[in-house]
Amino acid sequence: MSSSEQPYIDPSEIALEGSAAERFKSPKDAFWSGLRDGAGAPAMVLFAGMVGFGAMGKTNGFDVWFTTFTSFFMFALPGQVVLLEMAITGSSAVAIALAVTLTSTRFITMTVTLFPQFHQKDRNRSLYASVHLLAMTAWAISMKEFHAIETKHRLAYFVGLGLLCWFISIPGTILGFYLAGMVPPAVTLGLIFINPLFFLLTFTEVKPWINRIALMLGCIFGPIFFIVDRDTSLLTSGLVAGTLAYFIDRQFLRKKAGVIG
């Protein structure tokens, strides 16, 4: 059977491992479990990244209110950094909006890979509120854990995890703003990049091999496209690496019995 002839598999219907169906007794239990899972390394890493961003806002002349509001309303560190950098250079509001929108296109693929794994009854208009909690950290951990969580409890788990990550970004930004100047600039920039690094390390544990292949190809093509054109290198390396990983998955991995890409 060719890859194009294979039947569609609803991610929410994939069989759970072992006794996963007994992991949570109720949605409330799943919610608090999400909070607990986010309270360790994920929260600390995101907090450190937001500290770096807050310091960046202060050193570039923005006030604490504007810097903090970007964390509250945007909750997307790459987009926030682009917003500040373009505002510093005096770019127009249209150009800033377009650039921030382009940096946020990753949320499209994150949404279409994560949200279909919720229970059918949870796929309604209320998800428009939950989508604000969809950051790299919450998405990566959810993708790693959902295979062991019953579908009816996945949304509650995600909301608990996402809420903690969102709330922790606010005090992190404020603290970074007032600590600006107390640490070297290199440390400040390093704190910002801790979050993407944590995301990469977390995502390597996600089971489907297509994800690991995409990451490995991205590490290969990233430096190459950066040398060719640094302004578009992130977009082109992601497009090429992701396309090749999809092709490898369709042509080779899915032909093996029991492999779900």
Short mmCIF file of N, CA and C in Angstrom, two decimals, residues 10-128:
data_model
loop_
_atom_site.label_atom_id
_atom_site.label_comp_id
_atom_site.label_asym_id
_atom_site.label_seq_id
_atom_site.Cartn_x
_atom_site.Cartn_y
_atom_site.Cartn_z
N ASP A 10 -6.80 9.12 13.17
CA ASP A 10 -7.05 10.21 14.11
C ASP A 10 -6.09 10.05 15.28
N PRO A 11 -5.22 11.06 15.55
CA PRO A 11 -4.27 10.94 16.66
C PRO A 11 -4.92 10.63 17.99
N SER A 12 -6.16 11.09 18.17
CA SER A 12 -6.83 10.84 19.45
C SER A 12 -7.27 9.39 19.60
N GLU A 13 -7.20 8.63 18.50
CA GLU A 13 -7.65 7.25 18.55
C GLU A 13 -6.49 6.26 18.63
N ILE A 14 -5.26 6.77 18.64
CA ILE A 14 -4.10 5.90 18.74
C ILE A 14 -4.11 5.22 20.11
N ALA A 15 -3.87 3.93 20.14
CA ALA A 15 -3.94 3.18 21.39
C ALA A 15 -2.95 3.70 22.42
N LEU A 16 -3.41 3.80 23.65
CA LEU A 16 -2.56 4.25 24.74
C LEU A 16 -1.65 3.12 25.19
N GLU A 17 -0.53 3.51 25.79
CA GLU A 17 0.42 2.52 26.25
C GLU A 17 0.06 2.01 27.65
N GLY A 18 0.16 0.72 27.82
CA GLY A 18 0.00 0.12 29.14
C GLY A 18 -1.29 0.53 29.82
N SER A 19 -1.15 1.01 31.05
CA SER A 19 -2.31 1.39 31.85
C SER A 19 -2.52 2.90 31.82
N ALA A 20 -2.22 3.53 30.67
CA ALA A 20 -2.32 4.98 30.60
C ALA A 20 -3.73 5.47 30.88
N ALA A 21 -4.72 4.65 30.55
CA ALA A 21 -6.10 5.06 30.76
C ALA A 21 -6.41 5.28 32.24
N GLU A 22 -5.58 4.74 33.12
CA GLU A 22 -5.80 4.87 34.56
C GLU A 22 -4.91 5.94 35.17
N ARG A 23 -4.22 6.71 34.34
CA ARG A 23 -3.25 7.68 34.87
C ARG A 23 -3.92 8.77 35.70
N PHE A 24 -5.07 9.27 35.22
CA PHE A 24 -5.78 10.32 35.93
C PHE A 24 -7.21 9.88 36.23
N LYS A 25 -7.70 10.24 37.40
CA LYS A 25 -9.05 9.88 37.80
C LYS A 25 -10.09 10.86 37.26
N SER A 26 -9.65 12.10 37.01
CA SER A 26 -10.60 13.12 36.55
C SER A 26 -9.83 14.22 35.82
N PRO A 27 -10.54 15.09 35.10
CA PRO A 27 -9.88 16.22 34.46
C PRO A 27 -9.16 17.13 35.46
N LYS A 28 -9.74 17.26 36.66
CA LYS A 28 -9.10 18.07 37.69
C LYS A 28 -7.75 17.49 38.07
N ASP A 29 -7.69 16.17 38.20
CA ASP A 29 -6.44 15.49 38.51
C ASP A 29 -5.42 15.72 37.40
N ALA A 30 -5.87 15.68 36.13
CA ALA A 30 -4.99 15.91 34.99
C ALA A 30 -4.49 17.36 34.98
N PHE A 31 -5.38 18.29 35.34
CA PHE A 31 -5.00 19.71 35.38
C PHE A 31 -3.86 19.95 36.38
N TRP A 32 -4.01 19.41 37.58
CA TRP A 32 -2.98 19.61 38.60
C TRP A 32 -1.70 18.87 38.26
N SER A 33 -1.84 17.77 37.56
CA SER A 33 -0.64 17.06 37.10
C SER A 33 0.13 17.89 36.08
N GLY A 34 -0.62 18.58 35.20
CA GLY A 34 0.02 19.47 34.24
C GLY A 34 0.76 20.60 34.94
N LEU A 35 0.14 21.14 35.99
CA LEU A 35 0.81 22.19 36.78
C LEU A 35 2.10 21.66 37.40
N ARG A 36 2.03 20.46 37.96
CA ARG A 36 3.22 19.90 38.61
C ARG A 36 4.33 19.62 37.61
N ASP A 37 3.95 19.10 36.43
CA ASP A 37 4.96 18.80 35.42
C ASP A 37 5.62 20.05 34.90
N GLY A 38 4.89 21.16 34.90
CA GLY A 38 5.47 22.41 34.42
C GLY A 38 6.24 23.17 35.48
N ALA A 39 6.08 22.77 36.75
CA ALA A 39 6.68 23.52 37.85
C ALA A 39 8.17 23.26 38.02
N GLY A 40 8.71 22.26 37.36
CA GLY A 40 10.12 21.95 37.50
C GLY A 40 10.96 22.67 36.48
N ALA A 41 11.69 21.89 35.69
CA ALA A 41 12.60 22.44 34.69
C ALA A 41 11.90 23.34 33.67
N PRO A 42 10.71 22.99 33.15
CA PRO A 42 10.08 23.87 32.17
C PRO A 42 9.86 25.29 32.68
N ALA A 43 9.34 25.42 33.90
CA ALA A 43 9.08 26.75 34.44
C ALA A 43 10.38 27.51 34.67
N MET A 44 11.39 26.83 35.18
CA MET A 44 12.67 27.50 35.45
C MET A 44 13.32 27.98 34.16
N VAL A 45 13.26 27.15 33.12
CA VAL A 45 13.86 27.51 31.84
C VAL A 45 13.13 28.69 31.22
N LEU A 46 11.79 28.64 31.22
CA LEU A 46 11.01 29.73 30.66
C LEU A 46 11.21 31.01 31.47
N PHE A 47 11.28 30.87 32.78
CA PHE A 47 11.51 32.02 33.65
C PHE A 47 12.84 32.69 33.32
N ALA A 48 13.87 31.88 33.11
CA ALA A 48 15.19 32.41 32.78
C ALA A 48 15.16 33.15 31.45
N GLY A 49 14.44 32.58 30.47
CA GLY A 49 14.34 33.24 29.18
C GLY A 49 13.64 34.58 29.27
N MET A 50 12.59 34.65 30.08
CA MET A 50 11.86 35.90 30.24
C MET A 50 12.66 36.93 31.05
N VAL A 51 13.51 36.45 31.95
CA VAL A 51 14.42 37.37 32.66
C VAL A 51 15.34 38.05 31.66
N GLY A 52 15.87 37.25 30.74
CA GLY A 52 16.72 37.82 29.69
C GLY A 52 15.98 38.81 28.82
N PHE A 53 14.72 38.50 28.49
CA PHE A 53 13.94 39.41 27.67
C PHE A 53 13.64 40.70 28.42
N GLY A 54 13.29 40.60 29.71
CA GLY A 54 13.03 41.80 30.50
C GLY A 54 14.24 42.71 30.55
N ALA A 55 15.43 42.12 30.72
CA ALA A 55 16.66 42.91 30.73
C ALA A 55 16.90 43.56 29.37
N MET A 56 16.56 42.83 28.32
CA MET A 56 16.71 43.37 26.97
C MET A 56 15.83 44.60 26.77
N GLY A 57 14.59 44.54 27.28
CA GLY A 57 13.70 45.68 27.17
C GLY A 57 14.23 46.90 27.90
N LYS A 58 14.75 46.68 29.10
CA LYS A 58 15.27 47.80 29.90
C LYS A 58 16.48 48.45 29.24
N THR A 59 17.43 47.64 28.78
CA THR A 59 18.66 48.19 28.21
C THR A 59 18.42 48.90 26.88
N ASN A 60 17.28 48.65 26.25
CA ASN A 60 16.98 49.31 24.98
C ASN A 60 15.98 50.44 25.11
N GLY A 61 15.71 50.86 26.34
CA GLY A 61 14.93 52.06 26.56
C GLY A 61 13.43 51.91 26.65
N PHE A 62 12.92 50.67 26.75
CA PHE A 62 11.48 50.47 26.88
C PHE A 62 11.10 50.48 28.36
N ASP A 63 9.88 50.88 28.66
CA ASP A 63 9.46 50.89 30.06
C ASP A 63 8.98 49.51 30.49
N VAL A 64 8.82 49.34 31.79
CA VAL A 64 8.47 48.03 32.34
C VAL A 64 7.07 47.60 31.91
N TRP A 65 6.16 48.57 31.70
CA TRP A 65 4.80 48.23 31.32
C TRP A 65 4.74 47.64 29.92
N PHE A 66 5.39 48.30 28.98
CA PHE A 66 5.38 47.81 27.61
C PHE A 66 6.07 46.45 27.51
N THR A 67 7.21 46.32 28.16
CA THR A 67 7.97 45.06 28.12
C THR A 67 7.16 43.92 28.71
N THR A 68 6.49 44.18 29.83
CA THR A 68 5.71 43.13 30.50
C THR A 68 4.44 42.80 29.73
N PHE A 69 3.81 43.81 29.15
CA PHE A 69 2.58 43.57 28.39
C PHE A 69 2.83 42.65 27.20
N THR A 70 4.02 42.74 26.59
CA THR A 70 4.31 41.84 25.47
C THR A 70 4.33 40.38 25.93
N SER A 71 4.82 40.15 27.15
CA SER A 71 4.83 38.79 27.69
C SER A 71 3.42 38.32 28.01
N PHE A 72 2.60 39.24 28.48
CA PHE A 72 1.23 38.87 28.86
C PHE A 72 0.34 38.63 27.64
N PHE A 73 0.41 39.52 26.66
CA PHE A 73 -0.50 39.44 25.52
C PHE A 73 0.05 38.60 24.36
N MET A 74 1.37 38.59 24.16
CA MET A 74 1.95 37.82 23.06
C MET A 74 2.35 36.42 23.52
N PHE A 75 3.09 36.34 24.62
CA PHE A 75 3.57 35.08 25.16
C PHE A 75 4.23 34.24 24.06
N ALA A 76 5.17 34.88 23.35
CA ALA A 76 5.91 34.22 22.28
C ALA A 76 7.28 34.90 22.21
N LEU A 77 8.26 34.34 22.89
CA LEU A 77 9.55 34.99 23.07
C LEU A 77 10.21 35.40 21.76
N PRO A 78 10.27 34.53 20.73
CA PRO A 78 10.88 34.98 19.47
C PRO A 78 10.18 36.20 18.87
N GLY A 79 8.85 36.20 18.90
CA GLY A 79 8.10 37.34 18.38
C GLY A 79 8.33 38.59 19.21
N GLN A 80 8.44 38.43 20.52
CA GLN A 80 8.70 39.57 21.40
C GLN A 80 10.06 40.19 21.10
N VAL A 81 11.05 39.33 20.88
CA VAL A 81 12.40 39.83 20.57
C VAL A 81 12.39 40.58 19.25
N VAL A 82 11.72 40.03 18.25
CA VAL A 82 11.61 40.70 16.95
C VAL A 82 10.90 42.04 17.10
N LEU A 83 9.84 42.08 17.90
CA LEU A 83 9.10 43.32 18.13
C LEU A 83 10.02 44.40 18.68
N LEU A 84 10.80 44.07 19.71
CA LEU A 84 11.69 45.06 20.31
C LEU A 84 12.78 45.49 19.33
N GLU A 85 13.38 44.53 18.64
CA GLU A 85 14.48 44.86 17.73
C GLU A 85 14.02 45.79 16.61
N MET A 86 12.83 45.52 16.06
CA MET A 86 12.33 46.36 14.97
C MET A 86 11.86 47.71 15.47
N ALA A 87 11.33 47.75 16.68
CA ALA A 87 10.93 49.03 17.26
C ALA A 87 12.15 49.90 17.53
N ILE A 88 13.25 49.27 17.92
CA ILE A 88 14.50 50.00 18.18
C ILE A 88 15.02 50.66 16.91
N THR A 89 14.90 49.94 15.79
CA THR A 89 15.40 50.46 14.51
C THR A 89 14.45 51.44 13.85
N GLY A 90 13.29 51.68 14.46
CA GLY A 90 12.35 52.65 13.93
C GLY A 90 11.50 52.14 12.79
N SER A 91 11.30 50.84 12.71
CA SER A 91 10.48 50.26 11.64
C SER A 91 9.02 50.69 11.79
N SER A 92 8.30 50.69 10.68
CA SER A 92 6.89 51.08 10.71
C SER A 92 6.06 50.03 11.42
N ALA A 93 4.87 50.42 11.85
CA ALA A 93 3.98 49.49 12.55
C ALA A 93 3.58 48.33 11.64
N VAL A 94 3.41 48.61 10.34
CA VAL A 94 3.03 47.56 9.39
C VAL A 94 4.15 46.54 9.26
N ALA A 95 5.39 47.02 9.14
CA ALA A 95 6.54 46.13 9.00
C ALA A 95 6.72 45.28 10.25
N ILE A 96 6.54 45.90 11.42
CA ILE A 96 6.67 45.16 12.68
C ILE A 96 5.61 44.08 12.78
N ALA A 97 4.36 44.44 12.44
CA ALA A 97 3.26 43.47 12.50
C ALA A 97 3.52 42.30 11.56
N LEU A 98 4.02 42.58 10.36
CA LEU A 98 4.29 41.53 9.39
C LEU A 98 5.41 40.61 9.88
N ALA A 99 6.48 41.20 10.42
CA ALA A 99 7.61 40.40 10.89
C ALA A 99 7.21 39.51 12.07
N VAL A 100 6.46 40.08 13.00
CA VAL A 100 6.02 39.30 14.16
C VAL A 100 5.08 38.18 13.72
N THR A 101 4.23 38.47 12.74
CA THR A 101 3.33 37.45 12.22
C THR A 101 4.10 36.30 11.60
N LEU A 102 5.15 36.61 10.84
CA LEU A 102 5.96 35.58 10.21
C LEU A 102 6.67 34.71 11.25
N THR A 103 7.13 35.31 12.34
CA THR A 103 7.79 34.52 13.37
C THR A 103 6.80 33.60 14.09
N SER A 104 5.52 33.95 13.99
CA SER A 104 4.49 33.17 14.69
C SER A 104 3.84 32.11 13.82
N THR A 105 4.30 31.96 12.58
CA THR A 105 3.70 30.95 11.71
C THR A 105 3.94 29.53 12.23
N ARG A 106 4.93 29.37 13.10
CA ARG A 106 5.18 28.04 13.68
C ARG A 106 3.99 27.54 14.48
N PHE A 107 3.17 28.48 14.97
CA PHE A 107 2.01 28.08 15.76
C PHE A 107 0.97 27.34 14.92
N ILE A 108 1.00 27.53 13.61
CA ILE A 108 0.06 26.82 12.75
C ILE A 108 0.33 25.33 12.81
N THR A 109 1.58 24.95 12.60
CA THR A 109 1.93 23.52 12.64
C THR A 109 1.81 22.97 14.06
N MET A 110 2.12 23.78 15.05
CA MET A 110 1.99 23.33 16.44
C MET A 110 0.53 23.05 16.76
N THR A 111 -0.35 23.90 16.26
CA THR A 111 -1.78 23.73 16.53
C THR A 111 -2.35 22.49 15.83
N VAL A 112 -2.00 22.33 14.56
CA VAL A 112 -2.58 21.22 13.81
C VAL A 112 -2.00 19.86 14.20
N THR A 113 -0.88 19.85 14.91
CA THR A 113 -0.33 18.57 15.39
C THR A 113 -0.78 18.25 16.80
N LEU A 114 -1.06 19.27 17.61
CA LEU A 114 -1.41 19.02 19.01
C LEU A 114 -2.92 18.94 19.24
N PHE A 115 -3.68 19.89 18.71
CA PHE A 115 -5.10 19.97 19.04
C PHE A 115 -5.93 18.79 18.54
N PRO A 116 -5.59 18.17 17.40
CA PRO A 116 -6.37 16.99 17.00
C PRO A 116 -6.25 15.82 17.96
N GLN A 117 -5.29 15.88 18.89
CA GLN A 117 -5.12 14.81 19.84
C GLN A 117 -6.04 14.94 21.05
N PHE A 118 -6.78 16.05 21.13
CA PHE A 118 -7.77 16.21 22.18
C PHE A 118 -9.00 15.36 21.87
N HIS A 119 -9.78 15.11 22.88
CA HIS A 119 -11.02 14.35 22.70
C HIS A 119 -11.96 15.13 21.81
N GLN A 120 -12.78 14.41 21.07
CA GLN A 120 -13.69 15.03 20.11
C GLN A 120 -14.58 16.09 20.75
N LYS A 121 -15.05 15.85 21.97
CA LYS A 121 -15.95 16.80 22.63
C LYS A 121 -15.23 18.08 23.04
N ASP A 122 -13.89 18.03 23.12
CA ASP A 122 -13.12 19.21 23.50
C ASP A 122 -12.73 20.07 22.31
N ARG A 123 -12.99 19.58 21.11
CA ARG A 123 -12.63 20.33 19.91
C ARG A 123 -13.79 21.26 19.54
N ASN A 124 -13.89 22.37 20.25
CA ASN A 124 -14.96 23.33 20.03
C ASN A 124 -14.40 24.74 20.12
N ARG A 125 -15.27 25.72 20.17
CA ARG A 125 -14.83 27.11 20.15
C ARG A 125 -14.02 27.51 21.37
N SER A 126 -14.15 26.78 22.45
CA SER A 126 -13.38 27.12 23.66
C SER A 126 -11.88 26.98 23.44
N LEU A 127 -11.49 26.25 22.39
CA LEU A 127 -10.07 26.08 22.11
C LEU A 127 -9.42 27.41 21.69
N TYR A 128 -10.22 28.37 21.25
CA TYR A 128 -9.67 29.68 20.90
C TYR A 128 -9.02 30.34 22.12
#
